[in-house]
Coordinates of C-alpha atoms in Angstrom, one line a residue:
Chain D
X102 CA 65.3 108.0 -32.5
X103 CA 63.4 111.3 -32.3
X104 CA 60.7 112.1 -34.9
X105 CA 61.5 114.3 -37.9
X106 CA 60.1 117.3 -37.2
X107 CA 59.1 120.7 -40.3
X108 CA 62.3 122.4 -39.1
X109 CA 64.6 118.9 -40.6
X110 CA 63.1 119.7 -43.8
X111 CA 62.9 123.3 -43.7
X112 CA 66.8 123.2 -43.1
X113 CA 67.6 120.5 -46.2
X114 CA 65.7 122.2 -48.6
X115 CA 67.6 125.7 -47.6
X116 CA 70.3 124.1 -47.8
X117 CA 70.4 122.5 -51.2
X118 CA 68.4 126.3 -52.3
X119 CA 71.2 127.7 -51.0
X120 CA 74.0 125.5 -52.9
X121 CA 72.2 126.1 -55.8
X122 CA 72.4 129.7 -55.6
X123 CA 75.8 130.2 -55.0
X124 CA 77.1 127.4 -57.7
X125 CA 79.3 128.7 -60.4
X126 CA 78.5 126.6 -63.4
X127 CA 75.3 128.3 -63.6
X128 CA 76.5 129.7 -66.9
X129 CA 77.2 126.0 -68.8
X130 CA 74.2 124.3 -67.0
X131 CA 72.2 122.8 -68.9
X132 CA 69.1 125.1 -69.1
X133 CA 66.2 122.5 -70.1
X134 CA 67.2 120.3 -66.6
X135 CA 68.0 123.1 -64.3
X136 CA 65.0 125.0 -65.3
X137 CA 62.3 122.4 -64.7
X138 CA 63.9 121.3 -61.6
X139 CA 63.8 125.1 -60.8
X140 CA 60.2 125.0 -62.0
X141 CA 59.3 122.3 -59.6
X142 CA 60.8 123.4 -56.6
X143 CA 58.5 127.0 -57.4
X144 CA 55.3 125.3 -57.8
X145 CA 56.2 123.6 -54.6
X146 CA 56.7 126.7 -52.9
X147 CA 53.1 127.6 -54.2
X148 CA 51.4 124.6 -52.8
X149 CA 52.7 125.5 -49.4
X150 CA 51.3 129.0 -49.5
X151 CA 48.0 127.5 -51.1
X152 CA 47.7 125.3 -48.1
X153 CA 47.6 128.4 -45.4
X154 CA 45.3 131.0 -46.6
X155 CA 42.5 129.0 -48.8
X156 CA 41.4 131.5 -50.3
X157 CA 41.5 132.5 -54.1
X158 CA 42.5 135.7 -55.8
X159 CA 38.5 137.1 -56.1
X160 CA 38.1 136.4 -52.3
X161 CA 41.1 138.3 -51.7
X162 CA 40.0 141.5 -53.3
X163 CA 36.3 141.4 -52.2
X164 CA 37.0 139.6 -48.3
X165 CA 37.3 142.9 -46.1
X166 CA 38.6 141.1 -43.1
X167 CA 41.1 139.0 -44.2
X168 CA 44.6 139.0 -42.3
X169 CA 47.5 140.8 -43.6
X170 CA 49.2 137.6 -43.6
X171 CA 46.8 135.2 -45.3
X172 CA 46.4 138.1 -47.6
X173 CA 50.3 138.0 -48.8
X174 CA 50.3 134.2 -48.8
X175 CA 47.2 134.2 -51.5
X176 CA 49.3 137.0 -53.6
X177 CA 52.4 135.1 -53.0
X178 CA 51.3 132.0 -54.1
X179 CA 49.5 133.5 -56.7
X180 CA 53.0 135.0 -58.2
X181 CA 54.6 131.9 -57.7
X182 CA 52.3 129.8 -59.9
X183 CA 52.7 132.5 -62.5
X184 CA 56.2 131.9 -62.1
X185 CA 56.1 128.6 -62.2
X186 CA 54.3 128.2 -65.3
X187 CA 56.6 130.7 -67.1
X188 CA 59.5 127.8 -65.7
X189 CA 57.6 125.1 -67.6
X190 CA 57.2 127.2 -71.0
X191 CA 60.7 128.0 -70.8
X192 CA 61.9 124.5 -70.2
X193 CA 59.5 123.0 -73.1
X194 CA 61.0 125.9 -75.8
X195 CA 64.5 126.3 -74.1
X196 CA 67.0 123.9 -76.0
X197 CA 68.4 120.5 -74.6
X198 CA 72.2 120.4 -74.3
X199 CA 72.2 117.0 -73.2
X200 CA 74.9 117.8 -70.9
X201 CA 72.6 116.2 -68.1
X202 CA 71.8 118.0 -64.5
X203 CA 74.7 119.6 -63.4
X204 CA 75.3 120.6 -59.6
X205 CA 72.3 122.9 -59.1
X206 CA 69.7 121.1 -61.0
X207 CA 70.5 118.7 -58.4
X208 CA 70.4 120.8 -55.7
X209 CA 67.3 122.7 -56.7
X210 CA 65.6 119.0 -57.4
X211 CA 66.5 118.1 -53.7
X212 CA 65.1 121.4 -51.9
X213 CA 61.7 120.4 -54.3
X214 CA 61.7 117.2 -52.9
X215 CA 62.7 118.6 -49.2
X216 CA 60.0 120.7 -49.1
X217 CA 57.7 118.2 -50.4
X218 CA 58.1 115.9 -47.6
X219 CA 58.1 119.0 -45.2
X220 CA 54.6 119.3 -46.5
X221 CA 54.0 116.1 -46.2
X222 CA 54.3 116.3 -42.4
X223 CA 52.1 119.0 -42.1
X224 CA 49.6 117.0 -43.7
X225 CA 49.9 114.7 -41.0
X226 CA 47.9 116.7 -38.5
X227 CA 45.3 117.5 -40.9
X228 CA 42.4 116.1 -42.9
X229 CA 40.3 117.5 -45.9
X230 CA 36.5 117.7 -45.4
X231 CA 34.0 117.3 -48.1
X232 CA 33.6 121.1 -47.6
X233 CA 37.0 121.0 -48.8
X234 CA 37.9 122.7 -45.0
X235 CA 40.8 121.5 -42.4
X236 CA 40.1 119.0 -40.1
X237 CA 42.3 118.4 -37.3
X238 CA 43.7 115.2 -36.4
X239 CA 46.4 115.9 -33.8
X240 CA 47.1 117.8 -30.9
X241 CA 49.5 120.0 -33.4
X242 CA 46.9 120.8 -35.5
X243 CA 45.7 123.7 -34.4
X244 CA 49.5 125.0 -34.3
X245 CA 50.2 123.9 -38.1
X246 CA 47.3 126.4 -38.9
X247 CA 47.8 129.2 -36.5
X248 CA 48.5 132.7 -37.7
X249 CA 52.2 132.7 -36.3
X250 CA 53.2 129.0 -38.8
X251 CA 51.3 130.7 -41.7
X252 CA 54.0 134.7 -40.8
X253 CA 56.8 132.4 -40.5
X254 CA 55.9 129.5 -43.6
X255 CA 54.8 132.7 -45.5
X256 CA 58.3 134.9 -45.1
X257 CA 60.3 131.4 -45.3
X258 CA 58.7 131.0 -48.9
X259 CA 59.0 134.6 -50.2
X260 CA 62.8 134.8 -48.9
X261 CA 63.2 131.7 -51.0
X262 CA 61.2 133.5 -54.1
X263 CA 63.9 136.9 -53.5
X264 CA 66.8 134.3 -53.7
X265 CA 66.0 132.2 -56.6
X266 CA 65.2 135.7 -58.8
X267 CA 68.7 136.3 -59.3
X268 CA 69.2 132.7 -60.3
X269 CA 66.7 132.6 -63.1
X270 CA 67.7 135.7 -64.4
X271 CA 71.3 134.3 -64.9
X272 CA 69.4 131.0 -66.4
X273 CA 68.0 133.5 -68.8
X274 CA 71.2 135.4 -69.9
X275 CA 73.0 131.3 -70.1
X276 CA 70.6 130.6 -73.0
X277 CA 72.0 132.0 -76.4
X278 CA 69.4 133.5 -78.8
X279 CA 69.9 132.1 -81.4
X280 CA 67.2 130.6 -82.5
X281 CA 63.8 131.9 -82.1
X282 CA 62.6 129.1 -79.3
X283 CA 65.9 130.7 -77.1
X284 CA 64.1 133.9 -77.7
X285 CA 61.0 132.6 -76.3
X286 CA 62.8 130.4 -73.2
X287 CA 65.0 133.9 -72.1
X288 CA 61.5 135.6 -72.2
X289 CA 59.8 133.2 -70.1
X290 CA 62.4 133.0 -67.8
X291 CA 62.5 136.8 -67.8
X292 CA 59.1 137.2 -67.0
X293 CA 59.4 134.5 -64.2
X294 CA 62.0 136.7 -62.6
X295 CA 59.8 139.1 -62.1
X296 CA 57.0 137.0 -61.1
X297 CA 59.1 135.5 -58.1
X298 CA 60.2 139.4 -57.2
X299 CA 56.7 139.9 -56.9
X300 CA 56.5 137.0 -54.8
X301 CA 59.1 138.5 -52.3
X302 CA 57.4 142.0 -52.6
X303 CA 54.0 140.6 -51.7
X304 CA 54.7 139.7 -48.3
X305 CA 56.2 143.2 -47.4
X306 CA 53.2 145.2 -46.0
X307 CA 52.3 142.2 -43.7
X308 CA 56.0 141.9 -42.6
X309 CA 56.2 145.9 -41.9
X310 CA 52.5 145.3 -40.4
X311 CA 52.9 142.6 -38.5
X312 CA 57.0 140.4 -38.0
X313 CA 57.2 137.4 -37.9
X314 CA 59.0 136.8 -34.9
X315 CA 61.5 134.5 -33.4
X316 CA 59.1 132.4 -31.7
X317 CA 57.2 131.9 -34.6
X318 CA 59.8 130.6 -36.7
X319 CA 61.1 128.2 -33.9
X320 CA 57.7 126.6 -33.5
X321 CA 57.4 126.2 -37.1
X322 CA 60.7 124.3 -36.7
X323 CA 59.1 122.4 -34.0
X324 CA 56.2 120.4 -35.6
X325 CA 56.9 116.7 -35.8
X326 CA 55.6 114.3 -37.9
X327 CA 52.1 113.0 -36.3
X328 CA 53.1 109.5 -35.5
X329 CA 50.7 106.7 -33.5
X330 CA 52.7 104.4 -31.7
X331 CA 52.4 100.5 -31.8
X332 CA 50.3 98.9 -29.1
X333 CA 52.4 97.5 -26.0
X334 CA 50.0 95.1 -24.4
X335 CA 50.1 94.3 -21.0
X336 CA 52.4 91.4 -20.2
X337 CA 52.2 89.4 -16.6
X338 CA 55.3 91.1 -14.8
X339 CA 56.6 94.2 -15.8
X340 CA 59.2 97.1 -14.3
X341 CA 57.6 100.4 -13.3
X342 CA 59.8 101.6 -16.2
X343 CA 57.8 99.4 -18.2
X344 CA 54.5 100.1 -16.9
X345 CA 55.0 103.8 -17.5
X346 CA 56.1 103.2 -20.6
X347 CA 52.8 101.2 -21.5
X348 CA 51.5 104.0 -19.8
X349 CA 52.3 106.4 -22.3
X350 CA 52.1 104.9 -25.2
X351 CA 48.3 104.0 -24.0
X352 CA 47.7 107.4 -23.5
X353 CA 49.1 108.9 -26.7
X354 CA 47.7 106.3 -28.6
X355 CA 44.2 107.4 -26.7
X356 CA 45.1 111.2 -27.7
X357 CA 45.3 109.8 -31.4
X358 CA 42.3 108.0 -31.6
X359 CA 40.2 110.5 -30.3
X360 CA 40.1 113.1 -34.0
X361 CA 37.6 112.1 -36.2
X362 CA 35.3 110.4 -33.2
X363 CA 33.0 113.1 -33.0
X364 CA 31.9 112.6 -36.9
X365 CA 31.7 108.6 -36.7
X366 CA 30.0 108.2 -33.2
X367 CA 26.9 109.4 -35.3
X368 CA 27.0 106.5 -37.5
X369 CA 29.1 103.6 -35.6
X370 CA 27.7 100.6 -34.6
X371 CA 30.5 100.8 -32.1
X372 CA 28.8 103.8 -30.2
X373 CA 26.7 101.8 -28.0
X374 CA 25.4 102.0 -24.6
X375 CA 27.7 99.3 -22.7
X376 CA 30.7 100.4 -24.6
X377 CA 30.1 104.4 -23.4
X378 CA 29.1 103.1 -20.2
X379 CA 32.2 100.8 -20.1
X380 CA 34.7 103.2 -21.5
X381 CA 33.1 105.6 -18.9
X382 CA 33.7 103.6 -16.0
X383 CA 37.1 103.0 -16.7
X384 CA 37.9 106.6 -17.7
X385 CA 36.7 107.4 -13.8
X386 CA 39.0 104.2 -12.6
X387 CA 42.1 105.4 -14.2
X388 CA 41.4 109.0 -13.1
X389 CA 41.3 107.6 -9.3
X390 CA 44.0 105.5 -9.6
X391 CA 46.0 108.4 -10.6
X392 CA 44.8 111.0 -8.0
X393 CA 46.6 108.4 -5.4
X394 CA 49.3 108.2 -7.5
X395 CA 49.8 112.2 -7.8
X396 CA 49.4 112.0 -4.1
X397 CA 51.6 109.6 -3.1
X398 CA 54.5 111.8 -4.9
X399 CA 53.5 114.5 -3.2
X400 CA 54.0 113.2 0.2
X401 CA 57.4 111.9 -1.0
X402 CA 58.4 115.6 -2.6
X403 CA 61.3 116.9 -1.7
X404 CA 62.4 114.4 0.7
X405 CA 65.8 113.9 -1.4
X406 CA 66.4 110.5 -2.9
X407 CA 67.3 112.5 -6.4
X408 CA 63.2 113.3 -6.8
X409 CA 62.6 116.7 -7.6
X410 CA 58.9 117.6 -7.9
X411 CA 57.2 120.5 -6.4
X412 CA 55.0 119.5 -4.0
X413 CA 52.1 122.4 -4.8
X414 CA 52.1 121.4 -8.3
X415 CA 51.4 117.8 -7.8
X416 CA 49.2 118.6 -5.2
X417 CA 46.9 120.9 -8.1
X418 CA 47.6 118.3 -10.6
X419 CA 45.9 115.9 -8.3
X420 CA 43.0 117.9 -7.5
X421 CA 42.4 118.5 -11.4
X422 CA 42.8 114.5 -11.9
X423 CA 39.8 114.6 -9.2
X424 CA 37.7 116.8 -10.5
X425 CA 38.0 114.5 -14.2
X426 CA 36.9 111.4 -12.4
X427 CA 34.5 112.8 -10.6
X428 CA 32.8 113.9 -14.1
X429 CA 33.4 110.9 -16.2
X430 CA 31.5 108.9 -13.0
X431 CA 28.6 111.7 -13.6
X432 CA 28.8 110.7 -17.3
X433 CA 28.8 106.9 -16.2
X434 CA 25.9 107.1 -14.0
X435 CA 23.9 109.2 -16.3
X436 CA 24.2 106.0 -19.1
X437 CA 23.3 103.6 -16.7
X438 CA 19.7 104.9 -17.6
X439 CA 20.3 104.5 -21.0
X440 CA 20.2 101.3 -23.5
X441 CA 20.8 101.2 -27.6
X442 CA 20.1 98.5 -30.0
X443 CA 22.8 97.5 -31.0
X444 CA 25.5 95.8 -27.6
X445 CA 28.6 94.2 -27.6
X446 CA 31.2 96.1 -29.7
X447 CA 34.8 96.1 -28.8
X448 CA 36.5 99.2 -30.2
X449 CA 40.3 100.5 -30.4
X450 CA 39.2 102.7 -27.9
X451 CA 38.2 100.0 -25.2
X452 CA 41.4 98.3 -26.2
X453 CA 43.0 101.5 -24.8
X454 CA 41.2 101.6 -22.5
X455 CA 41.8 98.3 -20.8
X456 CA 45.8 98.5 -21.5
X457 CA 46.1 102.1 -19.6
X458 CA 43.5 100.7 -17.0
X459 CA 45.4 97.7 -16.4
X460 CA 49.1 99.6 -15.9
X461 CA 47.4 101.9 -13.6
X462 CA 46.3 99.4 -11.5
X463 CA 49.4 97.5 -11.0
X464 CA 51.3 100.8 -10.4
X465 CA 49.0 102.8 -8.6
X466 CA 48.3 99.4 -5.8
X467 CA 52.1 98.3 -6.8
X468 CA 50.5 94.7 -7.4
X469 CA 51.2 92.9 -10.8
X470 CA 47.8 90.8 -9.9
X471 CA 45.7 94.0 -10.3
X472 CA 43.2 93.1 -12.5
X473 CA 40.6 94.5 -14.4
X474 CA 37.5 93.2 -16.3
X475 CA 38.6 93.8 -19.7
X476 CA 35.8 94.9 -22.5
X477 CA 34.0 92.5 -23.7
X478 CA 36.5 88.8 -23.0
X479 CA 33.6 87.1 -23.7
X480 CA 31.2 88.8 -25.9
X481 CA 29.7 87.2 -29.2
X482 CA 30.2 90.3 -31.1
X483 CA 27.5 87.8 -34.2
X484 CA 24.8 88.2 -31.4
X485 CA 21.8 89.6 -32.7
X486 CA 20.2 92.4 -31.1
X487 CA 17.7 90.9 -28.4
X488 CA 15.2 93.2 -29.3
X489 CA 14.2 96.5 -30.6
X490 CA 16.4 99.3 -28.8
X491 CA 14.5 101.6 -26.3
X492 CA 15.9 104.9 -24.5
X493 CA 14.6 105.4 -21.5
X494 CA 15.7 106.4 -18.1
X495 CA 15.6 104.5 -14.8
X496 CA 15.2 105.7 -11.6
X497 CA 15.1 109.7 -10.7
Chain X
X151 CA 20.0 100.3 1.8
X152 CA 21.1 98.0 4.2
X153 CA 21.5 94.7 4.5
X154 CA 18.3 93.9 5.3
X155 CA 17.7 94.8 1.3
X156 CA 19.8 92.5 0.5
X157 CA 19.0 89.5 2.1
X158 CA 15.2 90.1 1.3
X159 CA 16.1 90.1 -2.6
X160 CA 18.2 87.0 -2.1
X161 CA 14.6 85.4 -0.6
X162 CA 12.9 87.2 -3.7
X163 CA 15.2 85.1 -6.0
X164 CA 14.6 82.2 -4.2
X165 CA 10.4 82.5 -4.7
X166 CA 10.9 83.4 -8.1
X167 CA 8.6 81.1 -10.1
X168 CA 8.9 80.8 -13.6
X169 CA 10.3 82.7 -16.1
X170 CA 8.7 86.1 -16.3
X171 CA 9.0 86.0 -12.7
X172 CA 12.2 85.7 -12.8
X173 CA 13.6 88.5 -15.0
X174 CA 11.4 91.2 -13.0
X175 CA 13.8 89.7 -9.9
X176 CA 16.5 89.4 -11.9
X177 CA 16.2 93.1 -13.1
X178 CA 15.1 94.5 -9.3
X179 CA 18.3 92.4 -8.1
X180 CA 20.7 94.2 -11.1
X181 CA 19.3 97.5 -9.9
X182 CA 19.7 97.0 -6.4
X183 CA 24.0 96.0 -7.1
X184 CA 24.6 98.9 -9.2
X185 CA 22.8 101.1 -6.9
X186 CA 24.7 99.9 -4.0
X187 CA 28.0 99.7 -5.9
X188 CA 27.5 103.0 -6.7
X189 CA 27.2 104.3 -3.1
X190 CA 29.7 102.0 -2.2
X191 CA 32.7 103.0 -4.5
X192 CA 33.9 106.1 -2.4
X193 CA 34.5 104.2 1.0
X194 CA 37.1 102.3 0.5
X195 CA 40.2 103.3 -2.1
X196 CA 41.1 99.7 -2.8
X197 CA 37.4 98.7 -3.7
X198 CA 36.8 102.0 -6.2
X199 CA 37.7 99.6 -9.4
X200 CA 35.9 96.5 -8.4
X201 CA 33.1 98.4 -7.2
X202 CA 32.7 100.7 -10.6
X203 CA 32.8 98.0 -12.8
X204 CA 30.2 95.8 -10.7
X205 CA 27.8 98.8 -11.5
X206 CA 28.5 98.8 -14.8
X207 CA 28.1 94.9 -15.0
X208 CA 24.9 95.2 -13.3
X209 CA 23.8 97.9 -16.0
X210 CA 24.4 95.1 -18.3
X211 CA 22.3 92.6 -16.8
X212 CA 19.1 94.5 -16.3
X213 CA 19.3 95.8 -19.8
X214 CA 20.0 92.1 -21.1
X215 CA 17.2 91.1 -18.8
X216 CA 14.8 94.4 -19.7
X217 CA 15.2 93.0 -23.7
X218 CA 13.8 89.5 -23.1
X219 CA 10.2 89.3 -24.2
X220 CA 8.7 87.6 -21.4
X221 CA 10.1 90.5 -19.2
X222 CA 6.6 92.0 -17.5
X223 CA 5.6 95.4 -18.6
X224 CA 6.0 97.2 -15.4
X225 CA 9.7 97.9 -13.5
X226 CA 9.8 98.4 -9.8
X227 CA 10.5 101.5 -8.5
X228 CA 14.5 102.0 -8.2
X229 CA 16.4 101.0 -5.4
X230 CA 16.9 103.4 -2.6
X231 CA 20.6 105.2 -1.5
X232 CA 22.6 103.5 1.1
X233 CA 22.5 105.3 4.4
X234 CA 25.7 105.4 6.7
X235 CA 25.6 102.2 8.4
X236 CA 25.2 100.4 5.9
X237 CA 28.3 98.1 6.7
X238 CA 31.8 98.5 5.9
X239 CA 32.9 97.8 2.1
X240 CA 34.8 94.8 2.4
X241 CA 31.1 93.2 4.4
X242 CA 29.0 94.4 1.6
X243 CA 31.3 93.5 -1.0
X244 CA 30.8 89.7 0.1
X245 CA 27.1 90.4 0.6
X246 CA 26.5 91.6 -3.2
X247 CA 28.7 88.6 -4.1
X248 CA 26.6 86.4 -3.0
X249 CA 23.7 87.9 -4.0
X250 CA 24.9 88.0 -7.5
X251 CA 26.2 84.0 -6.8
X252 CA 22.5 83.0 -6.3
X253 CA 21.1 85.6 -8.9
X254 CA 23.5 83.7 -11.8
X255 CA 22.4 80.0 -10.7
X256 CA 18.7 81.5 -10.8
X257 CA 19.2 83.2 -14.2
X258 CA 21.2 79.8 -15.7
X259 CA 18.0 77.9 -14.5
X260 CA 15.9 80.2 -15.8
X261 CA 17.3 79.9 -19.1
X262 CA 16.9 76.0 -19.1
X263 CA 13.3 76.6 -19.0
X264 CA 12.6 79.2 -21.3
X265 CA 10.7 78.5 -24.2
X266 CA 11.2 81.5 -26.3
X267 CA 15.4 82.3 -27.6
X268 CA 15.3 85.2 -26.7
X269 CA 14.2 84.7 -23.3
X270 CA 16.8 81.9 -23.3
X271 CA 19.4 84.6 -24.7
X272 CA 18.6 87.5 -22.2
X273 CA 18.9 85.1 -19.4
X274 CA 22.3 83.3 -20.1
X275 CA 23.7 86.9 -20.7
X276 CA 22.3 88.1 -17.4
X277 CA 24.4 85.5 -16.1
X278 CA 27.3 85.7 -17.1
X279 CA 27.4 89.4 -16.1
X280 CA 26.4 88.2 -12.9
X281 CA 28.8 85.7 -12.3
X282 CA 31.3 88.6 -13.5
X283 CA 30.2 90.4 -10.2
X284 CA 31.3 87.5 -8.4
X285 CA 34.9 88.0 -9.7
X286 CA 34.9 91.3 -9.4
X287 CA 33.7 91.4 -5.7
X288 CA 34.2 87.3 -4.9
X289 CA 37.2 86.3 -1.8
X290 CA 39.6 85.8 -4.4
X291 CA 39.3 89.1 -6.5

């Protein structure tokens, strides 16, 4: 089963936008349900645009170098959160038919929720400082907040805004006007007509400036869900299938686990001299083991058997695998002059560690004997520190 | 290097006496492996792993030995590179193992006779990570 990716989301939600649209009851819906499901989907719509360009309206004005695009998302969102609020006046003043939602309250409830969830995944690769910043916490993240996701989020959102106008003006004509709360509903539904035009027209000068293109919507399409996968430890005998498997699940879980380290290795007691040394060590082990491995292929390379790999390629991806051990060894021999406090810490990262180490091993040597000394078998992780810590450096 | 180092810190083990005396050998010894390991772990593909991890093993004994209190205040100077005919990897692969044999017996003892826990503590450590050298370089590894 492949992982749900922006694009599944992106597609529901049109979809059910798109349904309610083009429904023909919108003249005997009931106005109070279709509005506030109407009202939700917009001030979803908002929260996307709020989550590119984090900026607010004064910043806009007085920032000089702000791009066109984070620009129109601000004024967009801005619009739509006037819009939206309008949508909530007129649902609490609009009068209740108690008819229950017909077919495109329904359908505008589900693209809200759609596009909820597809927010939801974007949120997957990120994280919220105490400066109230992005963080990244995947390998997508620095796609899900690139200028090309916010041209194509942005004109996905504002297309949305020019389709739904014609919708809430019809919800606004539905209502009768009789009473003087009608009066008040049509108005607010009026005025959030124009609101979501201004929505659509907000995004114009950055689409004339700069299009969003048909790469950009595909990648936005493209983002899955950032997903860790479960641990496979090592078992006594397994396939090559298997060990490559473990292999890559070790290694994505090792991509994973590396966002955020840089702001708790400050504080950890888990950052300690044998666990960097250690973690070192086997980051240089693994590296060798797949140099031969890379290699080996490339002697084999295109001598038939149904493998087809270019030999030139393996042969640079080899010499870049060399290179990488040969630095994590520097880094490994420059903490063997080093000591902390504080010893004897098994992490998730030494887990890893030992997992990917072990695999590489038995494949690289095609032995499932290869062993390794995994982190800390036999350490009391209660024992107290020996002594006070010293830095110092041995040797030259 | 050669092997002429080693067998002369095998005979420093051996003269060791008491327990002070024994964790400045037991750190020279734990310098001399990982300095040799770390020469070592180029020649021979099939050795890079065991050899890599020795080091870092050895790293661990001399800093669990450098913590005890009784360790004197004055390290020897660090042991010197390998040169080329040093022996081949598989030769000094047995020779560090069983340096590291008689520097575990050496530390266990050591650690019987220590009056301080924390002497008693640094020493047991040691050993273990030097009888983790064993397995890592040992006949059977």
């Amino acid at each position: 089963m492949t992982a749900a990716t922006f694009g599944d989301f992106l597609r529901q939600a049109d979809e059910h936008l798109e349904a309610a649209v083009t429904s023909s009851e919108s003249q005997t819906a009931d106005q109070v349900v279709t509005t506030r499901a109407l009202g939700r989907l917009v001030a979803g719509m908002a929260r996307c645009l709020d989550d590119r360009a984090r900026y607010d309206v004064v910043e806009v004005v007085t920032r000089p170098g702000l791009r066109a695009w984070d620009r129109a998302a601000v004024d967009a969102s801005a619009a739509l959160r006037k819009a939206a609020d309008c949508l909530d006046q007129g649902a609490r003043t609009a009068e209740d038919r108690e008819s229950g939602p017909g077919d495109a309250a329904r359908h505008l409830a589900a693209a809200a929720t759609s596009l909820a969830a597809g927010r939801d995944l974007l949120h997957t690769h990120l994280a919220t400082t105490p400066d109230d910043l992005w963080a990244w916490r995947s390998e997508w993240a620095p796609a899900v907040t690139s200028p090309p996701i916010t041209r194509a989020l942005t004109a996905e959102v504002a297309r949305w805004s020019y389709r739904l106008a014609p919708l809430t003006a019809g919800l606004a004509s539905a209502g009768s006007a009789d009473s003087p709360a009608s009066a008040i509903a049509r108005n607010e539904l009026q005025v959030a007509t124009q609101w979501l035009w201004a929505a659509d027209a907000a995004v114009q000068p950055a689409q004339a400036a700069n299009p969003v293109t048909a790469d950009d919507a595909r990648l936005l399409c493209a983002i899955p869900a950032a997903q860790r996968p479960g641990r496979l430890p090592p078992s006594g005998a397994e396939s090559v299938t298997e060990l490559c498997e473990g292999i890559r699940v070790s290694a994505e879980r090792l991509r994973t686990a590396v966002f955020g380290t840089a702001e708790r290795a400050q504080w950890t007691p888990a950052a300690t001299a044998d666990t960097w040394r250690w973690t070192a060590r086997a980051a240089a082990v693994i590296g060798h083991a797949s140099e031969l491995a890379l290699r080996s292929l490339s002697e084999h390379a295109g001598r038939g058997g149904g493998l087809s790999l270019d030999r030139s390629q393996l042969h640079a991806a080899a010499d870049a695998v060399a290179r990488t051990w040969t630095a994590w060894r520097q880094v490994s021999a420059t903490w063997n002059g080093l000591t902390t406090e504080t010893r004897g810490h098994a992490t998730q990262i030494t887990t890893e560690m030992t997992d990917l180490l072990l695999r590489m091993g038995r494949l690289t040597w095609d032995d499932p004997r290869w062993r390794v000394p995994t982190y800390l078998t036999h350490q009391n992780c209660q024992t107290p520190p020996i002594a006070w810590g010293y830095v110092r450096t041995s040797g030259p | 290097m050669d092997m002429h180092d080693i067998d002369a810190m095998r005979a420093r083990l051996g003269a060791a006496d008491g327990v002070a005396d024994m964790l400045a050998a037991g750190w020279d010894a734990f310098e001399l492996v990982q300095a040799v390991a770390d020469d070592y772990a180029d020649r021979e593909p099939g050795m890079f792993a065991a050899f890599m991890f020795t080091a870092a093993s050895a790293a661990e004994g001399r800093d669990a030995v450098g913590f005890a209190p009784s360790m004197p205040c004055n390290p020897s100077a660090p042991a010197s590179q390998a040169g080329p005919d040093a022996g081949d990897a598989h030769e000094v692969a047995g020779e560090l193992a069983g340096l590291t044999s008689a520097l575990g017996s050496r530390l266990q003892a050591a650690a019987g006779e220590a009056e301080d826990p924390g002497d008693r503590h640094a020493c047991q450590y040691a050993a273990r990570e030097a009888d983790r050298i064993g397995h890592l370089l040992g006949p059977d590894r």
